[in-house]
Short mmCIF file of C-alpha atoms in Angstrom, two decimals:
data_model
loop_
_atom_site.label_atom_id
_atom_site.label_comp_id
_atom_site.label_asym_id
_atom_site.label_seq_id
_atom_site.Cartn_x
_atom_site.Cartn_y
_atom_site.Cartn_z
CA UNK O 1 12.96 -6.06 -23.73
CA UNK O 2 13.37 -9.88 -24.12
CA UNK O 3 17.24 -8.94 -23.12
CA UNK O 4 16.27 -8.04 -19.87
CA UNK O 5 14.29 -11.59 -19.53
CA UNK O 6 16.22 -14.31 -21.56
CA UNK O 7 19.95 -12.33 -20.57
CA UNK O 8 20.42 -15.20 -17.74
CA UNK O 9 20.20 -18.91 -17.76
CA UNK O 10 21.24 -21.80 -19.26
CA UNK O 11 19.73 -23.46 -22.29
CA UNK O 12 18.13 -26.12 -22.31
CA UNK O 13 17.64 -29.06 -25.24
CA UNK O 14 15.03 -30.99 -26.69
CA UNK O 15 15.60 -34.36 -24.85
CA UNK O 16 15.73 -32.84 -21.40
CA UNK O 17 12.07 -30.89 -22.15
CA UNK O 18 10.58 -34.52 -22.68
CA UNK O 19 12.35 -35.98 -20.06
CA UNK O 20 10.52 -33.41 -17.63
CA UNK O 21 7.18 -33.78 -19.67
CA UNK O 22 7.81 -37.97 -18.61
CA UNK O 23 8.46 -36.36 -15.24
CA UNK O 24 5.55 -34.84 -14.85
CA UNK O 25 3.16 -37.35 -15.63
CA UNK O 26 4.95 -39.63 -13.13
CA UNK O 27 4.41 -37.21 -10.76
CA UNK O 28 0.44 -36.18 -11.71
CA UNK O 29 0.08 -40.44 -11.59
CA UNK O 30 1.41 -40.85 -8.48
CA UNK O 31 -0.29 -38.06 -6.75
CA UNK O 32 -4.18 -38.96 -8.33
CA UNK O 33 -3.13 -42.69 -7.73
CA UNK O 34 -2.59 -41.96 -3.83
CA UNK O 35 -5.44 -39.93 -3.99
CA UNK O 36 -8.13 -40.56 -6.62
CA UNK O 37 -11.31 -38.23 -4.88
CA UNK O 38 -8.91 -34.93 -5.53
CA UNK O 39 -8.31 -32.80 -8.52
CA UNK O 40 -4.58 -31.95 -9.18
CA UNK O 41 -3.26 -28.68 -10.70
CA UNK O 42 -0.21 -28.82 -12.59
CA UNK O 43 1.29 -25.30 -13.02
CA UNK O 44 4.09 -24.11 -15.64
CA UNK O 45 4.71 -21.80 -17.76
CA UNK O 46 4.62 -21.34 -21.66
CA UNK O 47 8.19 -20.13 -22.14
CA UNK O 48 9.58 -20.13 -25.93
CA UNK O 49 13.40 -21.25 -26.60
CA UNK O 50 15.91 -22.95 -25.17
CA UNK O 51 16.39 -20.34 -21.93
CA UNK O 52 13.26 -21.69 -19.92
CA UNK O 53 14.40 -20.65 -16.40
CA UNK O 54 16.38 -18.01 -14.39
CA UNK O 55 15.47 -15.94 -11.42
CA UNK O 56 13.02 -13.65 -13.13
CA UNK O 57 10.88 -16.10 -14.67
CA UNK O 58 10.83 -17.43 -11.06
CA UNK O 59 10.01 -14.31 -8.99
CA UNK O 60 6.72 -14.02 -11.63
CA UNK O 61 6.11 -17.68 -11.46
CA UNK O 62 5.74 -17.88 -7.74
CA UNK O 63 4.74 -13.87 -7.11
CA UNK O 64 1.68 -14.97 -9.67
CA UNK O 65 1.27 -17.90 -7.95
CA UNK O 66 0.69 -16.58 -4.91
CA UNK O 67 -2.12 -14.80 -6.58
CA UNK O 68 -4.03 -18.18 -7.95
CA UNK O 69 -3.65 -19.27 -4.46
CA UNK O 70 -5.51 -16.05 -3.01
CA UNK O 71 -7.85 -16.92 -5.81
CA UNK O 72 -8.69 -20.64 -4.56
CA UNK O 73 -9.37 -19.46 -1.43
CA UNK O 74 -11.87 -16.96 -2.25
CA UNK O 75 -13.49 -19.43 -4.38
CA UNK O 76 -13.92 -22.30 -1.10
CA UNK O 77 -10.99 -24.16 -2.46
CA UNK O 78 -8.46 -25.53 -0.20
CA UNK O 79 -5.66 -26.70 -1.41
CA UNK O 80 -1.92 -28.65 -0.62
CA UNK O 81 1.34 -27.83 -2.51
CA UNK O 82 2.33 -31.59 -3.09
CA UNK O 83 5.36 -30.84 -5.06
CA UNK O 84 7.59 -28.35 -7.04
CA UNK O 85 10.54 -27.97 -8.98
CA UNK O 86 11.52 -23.97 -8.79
CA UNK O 87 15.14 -23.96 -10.22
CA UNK O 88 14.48 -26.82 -12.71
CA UNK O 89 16.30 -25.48 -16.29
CA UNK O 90 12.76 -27.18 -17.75
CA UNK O 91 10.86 -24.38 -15.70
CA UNK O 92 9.60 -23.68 -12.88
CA UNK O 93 6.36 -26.22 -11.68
CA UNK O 94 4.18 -26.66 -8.72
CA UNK O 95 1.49 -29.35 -8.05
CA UNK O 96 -1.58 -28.93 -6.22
CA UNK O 97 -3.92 -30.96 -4.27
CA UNK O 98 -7.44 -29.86 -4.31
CA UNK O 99 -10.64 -31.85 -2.91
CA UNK O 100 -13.06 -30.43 -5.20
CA UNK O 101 -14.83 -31.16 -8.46
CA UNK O 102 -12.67 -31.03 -11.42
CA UNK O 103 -14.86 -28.55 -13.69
CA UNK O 104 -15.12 -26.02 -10.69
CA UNK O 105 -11.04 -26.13 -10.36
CA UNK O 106 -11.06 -25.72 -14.19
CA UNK O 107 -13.63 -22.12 -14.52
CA UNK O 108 -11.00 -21.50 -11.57
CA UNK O 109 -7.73 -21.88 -13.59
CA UNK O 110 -9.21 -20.77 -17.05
CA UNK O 111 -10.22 -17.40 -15.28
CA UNK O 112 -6.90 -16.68 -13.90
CA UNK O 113 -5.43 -17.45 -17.02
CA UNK O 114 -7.60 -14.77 -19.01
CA UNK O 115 -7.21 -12.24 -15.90
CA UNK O 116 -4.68 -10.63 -17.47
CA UNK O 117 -2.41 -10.44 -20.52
CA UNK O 118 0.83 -12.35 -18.60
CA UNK O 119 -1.03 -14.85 -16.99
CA UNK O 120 -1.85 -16.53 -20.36
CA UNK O 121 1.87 -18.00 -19.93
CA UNK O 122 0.62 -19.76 -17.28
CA UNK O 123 -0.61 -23.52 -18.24
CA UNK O 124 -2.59 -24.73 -15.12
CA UNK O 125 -2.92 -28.03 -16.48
CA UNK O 126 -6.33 -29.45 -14.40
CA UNK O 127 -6.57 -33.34 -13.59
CA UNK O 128 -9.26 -35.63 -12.73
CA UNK O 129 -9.09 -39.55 -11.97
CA UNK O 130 -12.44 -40.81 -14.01
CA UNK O 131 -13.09 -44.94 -14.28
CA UNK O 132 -9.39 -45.45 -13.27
CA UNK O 133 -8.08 -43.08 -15.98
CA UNK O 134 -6.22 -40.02 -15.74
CA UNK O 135 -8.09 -37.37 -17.27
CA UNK O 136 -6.80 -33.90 -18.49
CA UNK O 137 -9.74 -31.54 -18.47
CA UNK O 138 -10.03 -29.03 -21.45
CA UNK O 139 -11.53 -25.42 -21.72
CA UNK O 140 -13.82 -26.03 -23.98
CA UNK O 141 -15.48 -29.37 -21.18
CA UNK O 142 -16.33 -26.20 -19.50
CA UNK O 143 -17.39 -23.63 -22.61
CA UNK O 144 -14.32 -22.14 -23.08
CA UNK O 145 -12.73 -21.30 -26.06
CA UNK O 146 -9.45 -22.37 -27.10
CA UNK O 147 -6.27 -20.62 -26.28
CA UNK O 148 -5.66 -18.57 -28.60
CA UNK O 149 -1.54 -17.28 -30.04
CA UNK O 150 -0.10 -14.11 -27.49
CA UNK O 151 0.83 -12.46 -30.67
CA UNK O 152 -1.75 -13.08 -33.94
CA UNK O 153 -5.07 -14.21 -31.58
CA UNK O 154 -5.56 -17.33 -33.57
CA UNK O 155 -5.50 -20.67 -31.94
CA UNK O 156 -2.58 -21.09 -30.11
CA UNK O 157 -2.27 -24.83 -31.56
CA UNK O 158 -1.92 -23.53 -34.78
CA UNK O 159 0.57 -21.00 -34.41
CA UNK O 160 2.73 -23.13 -33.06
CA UNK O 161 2.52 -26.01 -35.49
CA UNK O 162 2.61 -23.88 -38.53
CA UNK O 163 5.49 -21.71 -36.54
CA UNK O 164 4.31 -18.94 -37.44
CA UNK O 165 6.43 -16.76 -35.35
CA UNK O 166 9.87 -16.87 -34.68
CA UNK O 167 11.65 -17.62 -30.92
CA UNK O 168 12.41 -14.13 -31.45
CA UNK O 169 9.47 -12.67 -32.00
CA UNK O 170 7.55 -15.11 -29.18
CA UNK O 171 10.32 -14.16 -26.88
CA UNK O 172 10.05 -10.23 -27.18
CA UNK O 173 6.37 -10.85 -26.42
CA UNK O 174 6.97 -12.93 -23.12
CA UNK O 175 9.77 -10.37 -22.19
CA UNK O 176 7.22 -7.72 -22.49
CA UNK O 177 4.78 -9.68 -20.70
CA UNK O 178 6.90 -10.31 -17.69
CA UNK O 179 8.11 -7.21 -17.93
CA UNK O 180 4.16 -5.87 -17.45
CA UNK O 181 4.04 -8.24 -14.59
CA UNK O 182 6.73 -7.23 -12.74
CA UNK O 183 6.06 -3.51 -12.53
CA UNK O 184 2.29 -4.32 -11.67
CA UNK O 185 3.81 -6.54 -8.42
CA UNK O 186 6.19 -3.42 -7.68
CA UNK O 187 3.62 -1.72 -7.73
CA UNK O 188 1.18 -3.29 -5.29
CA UNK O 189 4.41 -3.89 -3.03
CA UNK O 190 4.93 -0.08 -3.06
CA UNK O 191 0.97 0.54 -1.78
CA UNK O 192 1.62 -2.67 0.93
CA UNK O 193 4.23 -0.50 2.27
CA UNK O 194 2.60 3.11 1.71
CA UNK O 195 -0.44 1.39 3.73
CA UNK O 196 1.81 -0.42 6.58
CA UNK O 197 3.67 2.44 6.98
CA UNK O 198 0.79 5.11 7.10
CA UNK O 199 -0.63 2.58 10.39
CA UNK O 200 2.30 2.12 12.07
CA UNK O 201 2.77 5.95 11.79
CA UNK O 202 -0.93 6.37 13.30
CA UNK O 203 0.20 3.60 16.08
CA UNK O 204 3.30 5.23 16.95
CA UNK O 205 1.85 8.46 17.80
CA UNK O 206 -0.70 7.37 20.11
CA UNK O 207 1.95 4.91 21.83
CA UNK O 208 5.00 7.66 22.58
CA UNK O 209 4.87 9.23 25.89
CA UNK O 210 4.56 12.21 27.08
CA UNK O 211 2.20 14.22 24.84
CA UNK O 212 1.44 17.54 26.28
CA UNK O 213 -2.29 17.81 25.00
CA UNK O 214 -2.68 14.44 23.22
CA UNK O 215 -3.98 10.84 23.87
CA UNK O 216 -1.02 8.33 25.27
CA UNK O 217 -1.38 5.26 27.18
CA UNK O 218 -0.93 6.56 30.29
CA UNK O 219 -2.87 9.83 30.25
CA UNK O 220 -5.85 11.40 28.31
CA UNK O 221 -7.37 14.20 30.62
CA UNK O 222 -7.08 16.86 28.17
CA UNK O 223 -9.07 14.78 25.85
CA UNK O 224 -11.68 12.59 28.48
CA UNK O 225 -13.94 10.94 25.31
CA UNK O 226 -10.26 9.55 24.05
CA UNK O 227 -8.02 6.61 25.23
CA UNK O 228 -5.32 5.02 23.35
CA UNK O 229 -7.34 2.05 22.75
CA UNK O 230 -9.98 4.18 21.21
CA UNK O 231 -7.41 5.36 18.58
CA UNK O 232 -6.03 1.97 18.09
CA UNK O 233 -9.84 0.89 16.52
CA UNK O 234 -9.81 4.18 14.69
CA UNK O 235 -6.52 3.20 13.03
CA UNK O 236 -7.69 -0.22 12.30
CA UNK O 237 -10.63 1.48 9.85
CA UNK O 238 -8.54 3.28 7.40
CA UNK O 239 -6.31 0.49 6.29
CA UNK O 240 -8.98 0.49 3.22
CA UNK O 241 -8.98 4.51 2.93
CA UNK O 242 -4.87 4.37 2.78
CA UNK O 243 -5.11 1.39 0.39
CA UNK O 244 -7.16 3.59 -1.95
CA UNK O 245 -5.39 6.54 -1.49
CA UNK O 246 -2.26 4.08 -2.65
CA UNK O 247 -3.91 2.79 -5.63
CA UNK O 248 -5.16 6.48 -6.67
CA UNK O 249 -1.32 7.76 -6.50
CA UNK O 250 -0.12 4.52 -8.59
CA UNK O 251 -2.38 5.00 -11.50
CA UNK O 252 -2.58 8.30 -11.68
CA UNK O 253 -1.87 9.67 -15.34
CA UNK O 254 -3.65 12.76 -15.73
CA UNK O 255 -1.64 15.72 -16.11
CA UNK O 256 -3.64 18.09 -13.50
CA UNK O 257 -2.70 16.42 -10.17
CA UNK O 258 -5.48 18.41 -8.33
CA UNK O 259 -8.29 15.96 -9.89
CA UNK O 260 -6.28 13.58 -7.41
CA UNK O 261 -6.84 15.43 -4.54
CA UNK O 262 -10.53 15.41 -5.35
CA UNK O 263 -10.69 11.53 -5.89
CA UNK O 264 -8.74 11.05 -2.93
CA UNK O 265 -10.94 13.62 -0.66
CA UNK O 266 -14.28 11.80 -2.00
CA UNK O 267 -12.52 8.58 -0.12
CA UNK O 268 -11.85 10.58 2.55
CA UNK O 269 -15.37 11.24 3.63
CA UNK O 270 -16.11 7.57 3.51
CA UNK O 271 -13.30 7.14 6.34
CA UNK O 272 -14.37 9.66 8.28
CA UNK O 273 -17.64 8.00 8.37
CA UNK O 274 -16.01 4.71 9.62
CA UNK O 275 -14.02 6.37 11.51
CA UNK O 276 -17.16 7.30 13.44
CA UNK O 277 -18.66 4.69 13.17
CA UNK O 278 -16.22 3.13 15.75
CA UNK O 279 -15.62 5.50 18.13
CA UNK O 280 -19.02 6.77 18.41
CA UNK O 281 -19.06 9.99 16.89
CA UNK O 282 -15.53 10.96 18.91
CA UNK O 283 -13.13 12.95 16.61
CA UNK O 284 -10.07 10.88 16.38
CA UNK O 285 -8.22 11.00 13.42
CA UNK O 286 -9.75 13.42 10.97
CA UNK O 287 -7.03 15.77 10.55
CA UNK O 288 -4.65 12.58 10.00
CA UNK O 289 -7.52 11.19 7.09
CA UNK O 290 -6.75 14.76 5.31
CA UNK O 291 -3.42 14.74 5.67
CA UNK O 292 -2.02 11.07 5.76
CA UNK O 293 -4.54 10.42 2.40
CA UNK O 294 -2.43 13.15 0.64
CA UNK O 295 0.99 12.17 1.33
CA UNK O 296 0.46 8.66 0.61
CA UNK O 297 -1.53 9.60 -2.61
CA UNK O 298 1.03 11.90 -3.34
CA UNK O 299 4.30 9.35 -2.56
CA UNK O 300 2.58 7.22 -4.92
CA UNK O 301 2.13 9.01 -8.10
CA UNK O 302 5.61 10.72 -7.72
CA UNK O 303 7.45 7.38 -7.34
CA UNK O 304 5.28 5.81 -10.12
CA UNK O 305 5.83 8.62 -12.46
CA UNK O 306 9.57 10.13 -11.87
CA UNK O 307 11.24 6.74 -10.78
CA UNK O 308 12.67 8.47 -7.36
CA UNK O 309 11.50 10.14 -4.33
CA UNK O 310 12.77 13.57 -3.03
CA UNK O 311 11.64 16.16 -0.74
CA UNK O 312 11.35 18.66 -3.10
CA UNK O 313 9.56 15.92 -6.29
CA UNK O 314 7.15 14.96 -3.30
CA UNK O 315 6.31 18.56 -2.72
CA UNK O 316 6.10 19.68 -5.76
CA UNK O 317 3.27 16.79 -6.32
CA UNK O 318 1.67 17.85 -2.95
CA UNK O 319 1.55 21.66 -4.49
CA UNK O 320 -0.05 20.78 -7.36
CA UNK O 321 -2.44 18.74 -5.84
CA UNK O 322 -3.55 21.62 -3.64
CA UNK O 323 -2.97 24.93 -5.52
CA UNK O 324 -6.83 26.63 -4.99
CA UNK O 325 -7.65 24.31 -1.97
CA UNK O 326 -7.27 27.50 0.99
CA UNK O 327 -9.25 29.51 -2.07
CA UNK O 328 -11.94 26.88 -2.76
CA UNK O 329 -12.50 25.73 0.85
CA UNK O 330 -12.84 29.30 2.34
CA UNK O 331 -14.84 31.17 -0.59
CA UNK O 332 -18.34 32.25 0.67
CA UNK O 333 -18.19 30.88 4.89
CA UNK O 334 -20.52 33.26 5.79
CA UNK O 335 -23.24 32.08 3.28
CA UNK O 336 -22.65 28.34 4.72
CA UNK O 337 -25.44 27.10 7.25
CA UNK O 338 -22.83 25.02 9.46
CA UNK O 339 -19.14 26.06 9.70
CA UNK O 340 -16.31 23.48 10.93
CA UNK O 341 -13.81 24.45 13.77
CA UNK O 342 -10.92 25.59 10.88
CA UNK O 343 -13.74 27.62 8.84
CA UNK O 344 -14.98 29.27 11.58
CA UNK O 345 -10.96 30.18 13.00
CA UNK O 346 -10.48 31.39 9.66
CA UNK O 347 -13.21 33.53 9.58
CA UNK O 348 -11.83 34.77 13.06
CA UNK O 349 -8.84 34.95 12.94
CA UNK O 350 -7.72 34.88 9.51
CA UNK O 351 -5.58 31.31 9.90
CA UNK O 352 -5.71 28.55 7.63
CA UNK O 353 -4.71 25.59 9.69
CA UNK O 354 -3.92 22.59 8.34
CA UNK O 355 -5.26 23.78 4.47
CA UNK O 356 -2.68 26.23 4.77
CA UNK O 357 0.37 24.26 6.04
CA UNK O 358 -0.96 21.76 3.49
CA UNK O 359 -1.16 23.90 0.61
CA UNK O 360 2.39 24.93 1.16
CA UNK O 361 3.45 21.48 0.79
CA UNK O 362 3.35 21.00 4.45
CA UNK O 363 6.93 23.41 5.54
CA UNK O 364 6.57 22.34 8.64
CA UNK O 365 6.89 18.83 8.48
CA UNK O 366 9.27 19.14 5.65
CA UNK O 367 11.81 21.84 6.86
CA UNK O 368 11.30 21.04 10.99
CA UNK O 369 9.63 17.75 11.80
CA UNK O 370 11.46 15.37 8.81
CA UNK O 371 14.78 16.73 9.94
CA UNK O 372 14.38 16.48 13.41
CA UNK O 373 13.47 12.74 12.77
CA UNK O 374 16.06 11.96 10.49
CA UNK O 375 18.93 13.38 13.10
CA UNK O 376 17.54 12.04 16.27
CA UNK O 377 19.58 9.91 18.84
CA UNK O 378 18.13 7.23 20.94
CA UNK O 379 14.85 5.16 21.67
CA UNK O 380 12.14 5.42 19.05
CA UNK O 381 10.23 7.02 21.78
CA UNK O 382 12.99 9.90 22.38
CA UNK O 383 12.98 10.11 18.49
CA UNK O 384 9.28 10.58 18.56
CA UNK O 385 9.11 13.12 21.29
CA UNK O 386 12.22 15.14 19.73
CA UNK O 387 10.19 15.35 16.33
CA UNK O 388 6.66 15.94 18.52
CA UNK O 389 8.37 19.16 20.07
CA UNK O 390 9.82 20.56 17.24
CA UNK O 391 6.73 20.43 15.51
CA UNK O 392 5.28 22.19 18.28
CA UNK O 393 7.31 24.96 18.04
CA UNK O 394 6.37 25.78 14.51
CA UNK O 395 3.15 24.63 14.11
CA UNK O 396 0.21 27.57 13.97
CA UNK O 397 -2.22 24.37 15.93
CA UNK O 398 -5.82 25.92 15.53
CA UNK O 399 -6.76 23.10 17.94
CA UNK O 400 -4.81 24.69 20.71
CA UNK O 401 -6.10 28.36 19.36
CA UNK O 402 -10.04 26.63 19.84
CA UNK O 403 -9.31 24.97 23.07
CA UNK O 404 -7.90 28.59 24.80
CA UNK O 405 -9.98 30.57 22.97
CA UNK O 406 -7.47 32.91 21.70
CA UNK O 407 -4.36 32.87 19.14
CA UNK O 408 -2.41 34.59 22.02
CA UNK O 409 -1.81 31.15 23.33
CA UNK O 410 0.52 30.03 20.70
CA UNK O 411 3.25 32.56 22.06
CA UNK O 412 2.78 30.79 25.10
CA UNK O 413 3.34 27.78 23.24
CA UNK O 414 6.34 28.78 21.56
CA UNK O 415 8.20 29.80 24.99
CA UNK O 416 7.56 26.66 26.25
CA UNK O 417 8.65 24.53 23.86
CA UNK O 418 11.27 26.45 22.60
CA UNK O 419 12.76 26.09 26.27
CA UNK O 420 12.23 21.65 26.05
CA UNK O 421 14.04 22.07 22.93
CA UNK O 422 16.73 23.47 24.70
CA UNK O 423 16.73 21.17 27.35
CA UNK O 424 16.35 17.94 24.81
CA UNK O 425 13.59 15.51 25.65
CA UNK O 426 16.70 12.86 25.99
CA UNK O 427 17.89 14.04 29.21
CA UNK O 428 16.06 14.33 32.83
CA UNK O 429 15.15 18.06 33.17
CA UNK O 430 13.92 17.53 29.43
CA UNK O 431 11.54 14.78 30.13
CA UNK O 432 10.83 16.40 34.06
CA UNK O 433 9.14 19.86 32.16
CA UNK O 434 7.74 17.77 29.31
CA UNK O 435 5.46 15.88 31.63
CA UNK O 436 5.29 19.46 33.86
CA UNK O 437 3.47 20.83 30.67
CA UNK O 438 1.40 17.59 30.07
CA UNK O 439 0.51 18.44 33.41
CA UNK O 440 -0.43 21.60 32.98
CA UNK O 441 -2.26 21.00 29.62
CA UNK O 442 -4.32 18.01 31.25
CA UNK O 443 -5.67 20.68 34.06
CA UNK O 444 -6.29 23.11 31.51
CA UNK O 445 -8.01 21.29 29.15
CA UNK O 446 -5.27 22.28 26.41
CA UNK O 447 -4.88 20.29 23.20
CA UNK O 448 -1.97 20.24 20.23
CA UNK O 449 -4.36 18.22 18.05
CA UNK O 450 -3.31 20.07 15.03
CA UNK O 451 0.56 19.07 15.94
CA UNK O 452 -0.15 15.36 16.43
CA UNK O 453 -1.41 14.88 12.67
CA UNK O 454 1.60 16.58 11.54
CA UNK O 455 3.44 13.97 13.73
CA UNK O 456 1.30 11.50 11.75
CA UNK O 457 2.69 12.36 8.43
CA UNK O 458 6.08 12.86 9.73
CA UNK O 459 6.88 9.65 11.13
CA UNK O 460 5.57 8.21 8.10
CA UNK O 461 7.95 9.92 5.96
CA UNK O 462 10.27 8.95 8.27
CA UNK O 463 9.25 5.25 7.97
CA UNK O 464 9.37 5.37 4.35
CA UNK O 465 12.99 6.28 4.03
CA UNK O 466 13.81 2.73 6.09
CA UNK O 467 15.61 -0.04 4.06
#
């Protein structure tokens, strides 16, 4: 472990460390001296041995950083970077500016050093100007305890002049520290991008043109209550739903992945709920809540736990996630006061909708939709529509089924769309009968609701697999 930290760099000696500490206090002069009102922050690292620099002590000195920043700001404290020394063979340092009182900027540092395990190698030195004096402001001015040793838990003070440890032992610790660091900032980088990802899939699908059946920005008869901008608010609510769904995934560590599904679908009735909240009561995204919540859920714990993401690892999660859902969802209907549309199909005409296609690890997306994406030509827009109609060839939509009335309308489906797949949405008599069917779909009232959250899902896998 302290290999993989202290591998890289160059050591440094004894009378360069005090030259930097002489430095320093130059520096923290100069800056109080120009201006005496502020409190300065002085921020290093605690780094054992003679290697007290490289590029990964960097990346968790600034990625932290970043995070005690986020920190004065929710705490009302502004704040200037005055001055830093990143590459320095010292350490890394920064200096901040801050126009508040010294003891508040001091709780402020002492709590994000005691946050967590690794950021007790941080030494936020705190600095106050007091009868013309430069003051350094200790924990316990402010009732805190003492530091105490990363490795024993006595003070820290004593440890080190007793040297209690050895640079080997302190070393391992830090590596292990960083190392802790680092995978929690991978982490929360990996649920940034599950969450971008999972909105720019629900913008994309509104956005491409022509939709038989769906909302675009240039048509919505078959779905009057609906516009584009309407689904743009709706997306803007579940950035917190997909966040959660994100964290679930990460730290999951349970061994029966269904109990993720259930945390996952308790979130899920809070969106919906927002969702609503929004557009009034109008149905916009709740298929893509079910379904979006689980594959990002789902990408999370698989690339947290195995390391690597493929089709068949993803589904496999997504199975086990949902192995009784069809059998727990659609047990007892007819004892149930109130019935949604997909109960009430099932009870019908036997189909499971989206449960079923989700059950099955979604073979729709997975073995038509993904593909189709992945071996697209052309604008995004072309790619979009290529995916949108295969999809709609082999999707079972229980929205179109509800809007006609019968299941007989999916053969009529599947004729039509097999013949645009034929024709290829890239070239003029493709795109001619694909808005000839919006058309037609608009008059009738027709919708392939079902097919757009499968879109949903599949341009986010799609996103996902960009560099």
């Amino acid at each position: 472990m302290a290999g993989q930290i202290f591998a890289d760099g160059k050591q440094v000696d004894i009378p360069a460390v005090l030259m930097n500490r002489d430095r320093r206090v130059a520096v923290q002069n100069q800056l109080l001296t120009a201006s005496p009102e502020a409190t300065i922050v002085a921020a290093k690292l605690n780094i054992p041995g003679p290697i007290k620099n490289n590029v990964k002590i960097q990346a968790f000195f600034t990625a932290e950083l970043e995070c005690f920043e986020a920190r004065l700001l929710e705490r009302g404290l502004t704040f200037l970077v005055k001055k830093e020394w990143l590459p320095a063979l010292t350490g890394p340092e920064r200096f901040y500016l801050i126009f508040a009182p010294g003891q508040a900027v001091k709780r402020t540092t002492t709590e994000f050093e005691e946050a967590t395990a690794f950021r007790r190698l941080f030494d936020l030195d705190v600095l106050i100007r007091t009868n013309g004096q430069v003051h350094s402001l200790s924990r316990t001015e402010i009732g805190y305890p003492v530091r105490t040793c990363l490795i024993c838990g006595r003070p820290a003070k004593e440890c080190g002049r007793a040297r209690t440890h050895t640079v080997n032992e302190l070393q391992a610790k830090v590596a292990e520290l960083i190392n802790s660091a680092n995978q929690q900032a991978q982490n929360q980088q990996l649920v940034k991008r599950l969450v971008t990802n999972g909105l720019r899939a629900l913008t994309y699908e509104v956005v491409t043109w022509p939709k038989p059946g769906l909302v675009d920005p240039v048509e919505h008869a078959a779905h009057p209550d609906m516009d584009a901008y309407l689904f743009m608010d709706s997306s803007i609510t579940l950035r917190t739903y997909l966040e959660q769904c994100a964290q679930a995934g990460i730290n999951f560590t349970d061994n029966q992945p269904e109990l993720l599904f259930n945390e996952i679908r308790r979130f899920g009735v809070a969106a919906e709920r927002a969702m609503f909240a929004i557009t009034k009561g109008v149905n916009t995204h709740k298929g893509a809540i079910f379904s979006l919540g689980i594959l990002i859920a789902a990408y999370a714990t698989t690339m947290v736990n195995q390391d690597s993401i493929t089709d068949e690892k993803l589904r496999m999660t997504i199975r086990q996630m949902l192995q009784n859902l069809v059998k727990k969802d659609f047990t007892n209907l007819k004892q149930k006061p109130t019935l949604t549309a997909g109960e009430k199909e099932y009870l019908r005409y036997g189909v499971t909708g989206i449960r079923g296609e989700a059950m099955a690890a979604y073979p729709t997306v997975f073995e038509h939709g993904l593909p189709a994406f992945r071996q697209a030509n052309g604008a995004l827009n072309e790619r979009i529509l290529t995916t949108f109609v295969n999809l709609a060839l082999h999707t079972e939509d229980t929205t179109l089924i509800k809007r006609a009335g019968t299941p007989t309308i999916l053969k009529e489906k599947d004729r039509l769309f097999n013949e645009l797949q034929k024709l290829g949405v890239n070239t003029l008599a493709g795109m001619k009968r694909l808005q000839e069917i919006q058309a037609d779909y608009a008059k009738r009232h027709l919708s392939l609701g079902g097919t757009a959250d499968l879109l949903i899902i599949t341009i986010f896998l799609g996103l996902m697999e960009e560099k």
